[in-house]
mmCIF file with all atom_site columns, C-alpha atoms in Angstrom:
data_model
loop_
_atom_site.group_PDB
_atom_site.id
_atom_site.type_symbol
_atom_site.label_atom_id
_atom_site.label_alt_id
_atom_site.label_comp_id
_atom_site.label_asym_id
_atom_site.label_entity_id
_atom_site.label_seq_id
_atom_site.pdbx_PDB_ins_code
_atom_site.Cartn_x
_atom_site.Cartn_y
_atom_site.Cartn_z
_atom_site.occupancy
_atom_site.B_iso_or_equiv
_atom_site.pdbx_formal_charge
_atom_site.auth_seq_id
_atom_site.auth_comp_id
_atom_site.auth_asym_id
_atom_site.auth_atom_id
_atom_site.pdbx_PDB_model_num
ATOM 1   C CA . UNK A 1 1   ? 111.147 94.193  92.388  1.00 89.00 ? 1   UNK A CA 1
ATOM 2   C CA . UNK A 1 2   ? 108.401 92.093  93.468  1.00 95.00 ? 2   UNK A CA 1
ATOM 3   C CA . UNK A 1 3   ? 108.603 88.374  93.038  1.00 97.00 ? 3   UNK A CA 1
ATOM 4   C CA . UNK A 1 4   ? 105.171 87.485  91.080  1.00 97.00 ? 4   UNK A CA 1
ATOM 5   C CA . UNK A 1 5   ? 103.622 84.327  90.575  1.00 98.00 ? 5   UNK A CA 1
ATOM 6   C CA . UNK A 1 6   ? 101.140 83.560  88.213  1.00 98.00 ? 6   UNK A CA 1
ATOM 7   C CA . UNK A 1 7   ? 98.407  80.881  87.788  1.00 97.00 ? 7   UNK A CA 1
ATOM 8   C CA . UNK A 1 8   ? 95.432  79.734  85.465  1.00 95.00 ? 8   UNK A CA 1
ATOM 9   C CA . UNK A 1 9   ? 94.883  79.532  82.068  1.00 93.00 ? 9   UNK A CA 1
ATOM 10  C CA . UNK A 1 10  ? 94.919  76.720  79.412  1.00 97.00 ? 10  UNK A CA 1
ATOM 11  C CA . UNK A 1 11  ? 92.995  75.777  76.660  1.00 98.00 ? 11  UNK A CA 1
ATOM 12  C CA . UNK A 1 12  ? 89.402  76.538  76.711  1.00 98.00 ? 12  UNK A CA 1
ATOM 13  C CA . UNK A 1 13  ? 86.649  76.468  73.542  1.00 98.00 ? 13  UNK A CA 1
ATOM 14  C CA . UNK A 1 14  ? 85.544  79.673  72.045  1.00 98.00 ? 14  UNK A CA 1
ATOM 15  C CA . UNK A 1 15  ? 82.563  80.816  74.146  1.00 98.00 ? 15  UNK A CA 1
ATOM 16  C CA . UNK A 1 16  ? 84.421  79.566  77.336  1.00 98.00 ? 16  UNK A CA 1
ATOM 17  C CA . UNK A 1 17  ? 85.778  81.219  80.384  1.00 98.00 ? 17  UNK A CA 1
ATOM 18  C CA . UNK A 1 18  ? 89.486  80.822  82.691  1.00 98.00 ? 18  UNK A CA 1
ATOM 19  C CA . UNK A 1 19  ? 90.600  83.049  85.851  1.00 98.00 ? 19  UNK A CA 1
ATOM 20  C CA . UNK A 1 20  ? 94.167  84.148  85.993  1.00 98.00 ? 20  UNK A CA 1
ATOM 21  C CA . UNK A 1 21  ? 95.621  84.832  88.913  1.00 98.00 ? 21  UNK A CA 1
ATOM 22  C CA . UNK A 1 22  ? 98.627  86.470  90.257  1.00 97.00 ? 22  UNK A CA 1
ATOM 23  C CA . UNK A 1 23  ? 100.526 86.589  93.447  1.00 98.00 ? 23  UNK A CA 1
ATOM 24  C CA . UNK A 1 24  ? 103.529 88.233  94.932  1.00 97.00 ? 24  UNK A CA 1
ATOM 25  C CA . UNK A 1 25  ? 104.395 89.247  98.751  1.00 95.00 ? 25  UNK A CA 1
ATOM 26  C CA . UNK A 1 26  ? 103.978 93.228  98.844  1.00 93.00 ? 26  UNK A CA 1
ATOM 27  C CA . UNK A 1 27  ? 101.754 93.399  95.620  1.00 95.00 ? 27  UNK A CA 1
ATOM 28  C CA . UNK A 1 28  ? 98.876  95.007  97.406  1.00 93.00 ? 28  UNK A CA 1
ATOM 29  C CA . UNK A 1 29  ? 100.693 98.227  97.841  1.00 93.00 ? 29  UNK A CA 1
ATOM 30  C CA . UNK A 1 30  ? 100.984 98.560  93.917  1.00 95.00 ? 30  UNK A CA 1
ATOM 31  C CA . UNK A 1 31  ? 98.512  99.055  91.250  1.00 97.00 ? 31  UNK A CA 1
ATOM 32  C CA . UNK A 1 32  ? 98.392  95.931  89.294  1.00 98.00 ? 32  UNK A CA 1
ATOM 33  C CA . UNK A 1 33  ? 97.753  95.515  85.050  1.00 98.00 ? 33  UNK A CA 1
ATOM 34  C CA . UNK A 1 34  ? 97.453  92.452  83.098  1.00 98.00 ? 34  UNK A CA 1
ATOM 35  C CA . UNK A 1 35  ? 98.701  92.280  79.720  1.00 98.00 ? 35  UNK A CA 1
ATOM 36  C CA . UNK A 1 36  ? 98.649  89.909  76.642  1.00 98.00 ? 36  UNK A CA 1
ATOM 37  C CA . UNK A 1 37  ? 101.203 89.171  74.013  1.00 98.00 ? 37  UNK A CA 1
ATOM 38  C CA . UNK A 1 38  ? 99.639  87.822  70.964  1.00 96.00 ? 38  UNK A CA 1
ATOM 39  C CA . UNK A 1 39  ? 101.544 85.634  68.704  1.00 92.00 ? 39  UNK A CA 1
ATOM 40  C CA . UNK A 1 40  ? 103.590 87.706  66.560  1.00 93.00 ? 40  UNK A CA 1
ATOM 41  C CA . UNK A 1 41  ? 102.262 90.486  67.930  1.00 94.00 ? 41  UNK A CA 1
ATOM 42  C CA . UNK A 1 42  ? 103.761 93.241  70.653  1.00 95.00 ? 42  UNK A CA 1
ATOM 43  C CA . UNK A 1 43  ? 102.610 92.925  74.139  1.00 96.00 ? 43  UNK A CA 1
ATOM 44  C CA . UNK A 1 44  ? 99.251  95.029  74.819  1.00 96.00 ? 44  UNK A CA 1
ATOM 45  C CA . UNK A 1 45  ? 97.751  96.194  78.112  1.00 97.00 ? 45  UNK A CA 1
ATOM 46  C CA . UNK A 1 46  ? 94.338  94.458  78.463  1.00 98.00 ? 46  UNK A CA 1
ATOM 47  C CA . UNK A 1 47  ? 93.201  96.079  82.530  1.00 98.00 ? 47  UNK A CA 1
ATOM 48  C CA . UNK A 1 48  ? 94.456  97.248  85.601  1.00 98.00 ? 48  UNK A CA 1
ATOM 49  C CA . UNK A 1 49  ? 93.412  98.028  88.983  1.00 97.00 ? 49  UNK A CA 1
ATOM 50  C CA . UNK A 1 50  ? 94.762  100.701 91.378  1.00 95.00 ? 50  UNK A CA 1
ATOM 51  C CA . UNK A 1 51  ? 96.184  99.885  94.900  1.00 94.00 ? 51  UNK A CA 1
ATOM 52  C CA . UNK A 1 52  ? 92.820  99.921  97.216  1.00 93.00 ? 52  UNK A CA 1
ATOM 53  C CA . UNK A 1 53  ? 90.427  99.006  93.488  1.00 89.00 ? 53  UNK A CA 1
ATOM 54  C CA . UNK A 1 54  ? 89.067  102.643 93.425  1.00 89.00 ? 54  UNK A CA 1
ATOM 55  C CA . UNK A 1 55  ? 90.109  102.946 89.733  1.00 93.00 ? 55  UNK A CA 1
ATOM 56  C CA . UNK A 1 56  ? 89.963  100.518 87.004  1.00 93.00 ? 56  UNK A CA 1
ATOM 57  C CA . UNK A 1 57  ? 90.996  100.546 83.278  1.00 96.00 ? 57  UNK A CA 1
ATOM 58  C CA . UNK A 1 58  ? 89.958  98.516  80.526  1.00 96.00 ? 58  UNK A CA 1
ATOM 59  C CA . UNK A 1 59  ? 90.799  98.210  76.971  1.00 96.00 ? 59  UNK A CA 1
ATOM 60  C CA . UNK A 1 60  ? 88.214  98.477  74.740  1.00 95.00 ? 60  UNK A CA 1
ATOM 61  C CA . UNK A 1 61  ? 88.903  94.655  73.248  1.00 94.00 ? 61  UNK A CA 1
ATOM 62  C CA . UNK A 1 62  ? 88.301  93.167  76.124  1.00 97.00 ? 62  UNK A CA 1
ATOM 63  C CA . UNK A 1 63  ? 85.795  95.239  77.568  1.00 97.00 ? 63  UNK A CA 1
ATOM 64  C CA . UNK A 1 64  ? 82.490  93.283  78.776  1.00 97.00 ? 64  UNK A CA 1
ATOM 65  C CA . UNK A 1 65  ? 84.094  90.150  78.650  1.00 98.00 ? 65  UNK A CA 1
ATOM 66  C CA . UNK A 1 66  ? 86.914  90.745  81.255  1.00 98.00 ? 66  UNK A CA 1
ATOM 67  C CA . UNK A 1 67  ? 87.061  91.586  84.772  1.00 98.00 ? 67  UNK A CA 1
ATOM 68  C CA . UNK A 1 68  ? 89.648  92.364  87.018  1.00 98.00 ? 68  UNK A CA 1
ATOM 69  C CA . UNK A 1 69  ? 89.772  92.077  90.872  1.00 97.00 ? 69  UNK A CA 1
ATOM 70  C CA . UNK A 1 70  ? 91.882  91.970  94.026  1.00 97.00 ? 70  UNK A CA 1
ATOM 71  C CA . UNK A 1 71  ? 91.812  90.434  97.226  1.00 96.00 ? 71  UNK A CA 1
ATOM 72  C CA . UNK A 1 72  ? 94.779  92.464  98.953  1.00 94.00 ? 72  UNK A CA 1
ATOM 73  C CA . UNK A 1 73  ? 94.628  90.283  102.343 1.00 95.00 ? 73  UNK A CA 1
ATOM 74  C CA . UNK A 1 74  ? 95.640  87.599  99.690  1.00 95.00 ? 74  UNK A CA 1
ATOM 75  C CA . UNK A 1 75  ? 97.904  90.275  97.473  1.00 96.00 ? 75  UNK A CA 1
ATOM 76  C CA . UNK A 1 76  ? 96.337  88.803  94.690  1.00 97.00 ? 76  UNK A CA 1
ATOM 77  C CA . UNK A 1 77  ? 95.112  89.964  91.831  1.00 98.00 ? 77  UNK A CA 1
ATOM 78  C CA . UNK A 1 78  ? 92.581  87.878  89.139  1.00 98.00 ? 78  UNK A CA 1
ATOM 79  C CA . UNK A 1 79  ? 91.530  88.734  85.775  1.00 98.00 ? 79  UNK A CA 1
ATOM 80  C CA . UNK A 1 80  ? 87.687  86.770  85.070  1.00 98.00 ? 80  UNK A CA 1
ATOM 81  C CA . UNK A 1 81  ? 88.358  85.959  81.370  1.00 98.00 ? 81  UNK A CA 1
ATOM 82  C CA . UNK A 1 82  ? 84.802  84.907  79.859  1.00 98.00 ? 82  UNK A CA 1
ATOM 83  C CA . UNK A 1 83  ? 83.233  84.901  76.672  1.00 98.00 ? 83  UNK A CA 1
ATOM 84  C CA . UNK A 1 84  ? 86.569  83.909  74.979  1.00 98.00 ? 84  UNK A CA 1
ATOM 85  C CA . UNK A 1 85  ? 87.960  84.144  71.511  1.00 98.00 ? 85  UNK A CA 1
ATOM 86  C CA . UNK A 1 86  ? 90.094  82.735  69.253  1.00 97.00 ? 86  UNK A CA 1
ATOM 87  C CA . UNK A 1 87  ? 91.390  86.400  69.282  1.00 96.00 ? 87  UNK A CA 1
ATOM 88  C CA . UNK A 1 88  ? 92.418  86.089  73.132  1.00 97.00 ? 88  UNK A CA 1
ATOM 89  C CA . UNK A 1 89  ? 94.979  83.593  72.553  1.00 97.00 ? 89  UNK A CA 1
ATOM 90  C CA . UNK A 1 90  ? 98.661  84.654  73.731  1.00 98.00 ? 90  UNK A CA 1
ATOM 91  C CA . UNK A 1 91  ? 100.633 84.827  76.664  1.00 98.00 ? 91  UNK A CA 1
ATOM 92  C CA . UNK A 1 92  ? 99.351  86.679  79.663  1.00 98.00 ? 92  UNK A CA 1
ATOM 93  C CA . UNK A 1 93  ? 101.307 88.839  82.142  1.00 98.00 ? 93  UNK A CA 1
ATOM 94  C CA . UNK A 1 94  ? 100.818 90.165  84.972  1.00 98.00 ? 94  UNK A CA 1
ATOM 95  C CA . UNK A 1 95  ? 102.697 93.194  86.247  1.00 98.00 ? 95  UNK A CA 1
ATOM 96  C CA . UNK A 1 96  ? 102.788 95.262  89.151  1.00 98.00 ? 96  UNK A CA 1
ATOM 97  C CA . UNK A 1 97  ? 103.283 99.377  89.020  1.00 96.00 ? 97  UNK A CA 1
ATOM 98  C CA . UNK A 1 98  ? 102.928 102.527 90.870  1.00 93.00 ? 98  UNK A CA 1
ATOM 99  C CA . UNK A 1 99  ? 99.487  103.794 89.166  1.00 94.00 ? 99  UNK A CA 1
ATOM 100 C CA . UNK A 1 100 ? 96.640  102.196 86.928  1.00 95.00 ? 100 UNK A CA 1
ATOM 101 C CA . UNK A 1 101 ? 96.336  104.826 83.884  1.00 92.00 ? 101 UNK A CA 1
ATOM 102 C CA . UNK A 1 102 ? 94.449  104.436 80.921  1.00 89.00 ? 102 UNK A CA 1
ATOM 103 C CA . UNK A 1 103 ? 97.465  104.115 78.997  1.00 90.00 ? 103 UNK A CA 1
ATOM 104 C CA . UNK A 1 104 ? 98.172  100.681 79.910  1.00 93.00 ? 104 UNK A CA 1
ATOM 105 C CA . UNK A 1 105 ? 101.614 100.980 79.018  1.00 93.00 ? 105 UNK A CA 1
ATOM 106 C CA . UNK A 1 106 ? 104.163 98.483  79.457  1.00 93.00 ? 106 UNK A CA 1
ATOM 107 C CA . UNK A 1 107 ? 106.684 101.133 80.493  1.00 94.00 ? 107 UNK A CA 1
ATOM 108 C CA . UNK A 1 108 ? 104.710 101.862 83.861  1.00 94.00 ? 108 UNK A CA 1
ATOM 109 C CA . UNK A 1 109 ? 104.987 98.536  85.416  1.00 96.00 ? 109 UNK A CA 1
ATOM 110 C CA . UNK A 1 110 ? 108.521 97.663  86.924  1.00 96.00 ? 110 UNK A CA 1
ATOM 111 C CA . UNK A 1 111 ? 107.680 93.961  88.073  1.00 97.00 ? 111 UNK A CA 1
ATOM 112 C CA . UNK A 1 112 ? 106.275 91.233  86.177  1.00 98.00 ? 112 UNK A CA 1
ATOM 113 C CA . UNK A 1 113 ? 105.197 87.814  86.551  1.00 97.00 ? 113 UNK A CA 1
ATOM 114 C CA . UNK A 1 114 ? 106.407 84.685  84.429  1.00 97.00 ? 114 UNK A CA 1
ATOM 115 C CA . UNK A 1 115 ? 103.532 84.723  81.698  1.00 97.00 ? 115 UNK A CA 1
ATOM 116 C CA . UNK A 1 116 ? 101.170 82.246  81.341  1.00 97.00 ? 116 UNK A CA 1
ATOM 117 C CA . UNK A 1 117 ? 99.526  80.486  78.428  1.00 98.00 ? 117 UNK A CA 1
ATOM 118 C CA . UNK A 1 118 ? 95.915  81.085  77.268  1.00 98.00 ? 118 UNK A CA 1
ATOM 119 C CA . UNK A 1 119 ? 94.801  79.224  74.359  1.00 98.00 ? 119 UNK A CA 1
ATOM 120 C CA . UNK A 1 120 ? 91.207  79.973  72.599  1.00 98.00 ? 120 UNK A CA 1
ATOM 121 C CA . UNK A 1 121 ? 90.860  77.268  70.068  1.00 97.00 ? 121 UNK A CA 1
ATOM 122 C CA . UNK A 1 122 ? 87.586  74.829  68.772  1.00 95.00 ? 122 UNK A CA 1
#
């Protein structure tokens, strides 16, 4: 279990942008997702990134608007949020896994960071 630290978000206008970030000692030998939990909603997988950044996923709502990145001389991960919606609002995780699949499922990740709040509002 990795010990992962997140920072970033806020509250940010529709139309505006925020970078997440995540930490954790030993998280650039793992792929890495980020995922969202809506209010009153289930927690969704939004992107991930494998180990060395030669395969990325991203879901489809989020595509175009969001980018993720690592620096793995940092083990850090970041997730360039821009373009936001009122849609986008929730709680965002970061988790750390063995492999970045398309699936994006919550199941494949066995560390996770404490969540951090991302509000989309005018």
């Amino acid at each position: 279990q990795l010990q992962i630290v997140q920072s970033g978000g806020g509250s940010v206008q529709p139309g505006g942008s925020l970078r997440l970030s995540c930490t954790a000692s030993g998280l650039n030998f793992n792929a890495v997702g980020w995922f969202r939990e809506a209010p009153g909603k289930g927690r969704e997988g939004l992107s991930c990134i494998s180990q060395y950044s030669s395969d990325h996923r991203i879901h489809q709502s989020v595509s175009g608007r969001f980018t993720i990145s690592r620096e793995n001389a940092k083990s850090s991960v970041y997730l360039q949020m821009n373009n936001l919606k009122e849609d986008d609002t929730g709680i965002y995780y970061c988790a750390a896994g063995r492999h970045c699949t398309s699936h994006l499922a919550t199941r494949e990740y066995t560390s996770w960071g404490q969540g951090t709040q991302v509000t989309v509002s005018a």
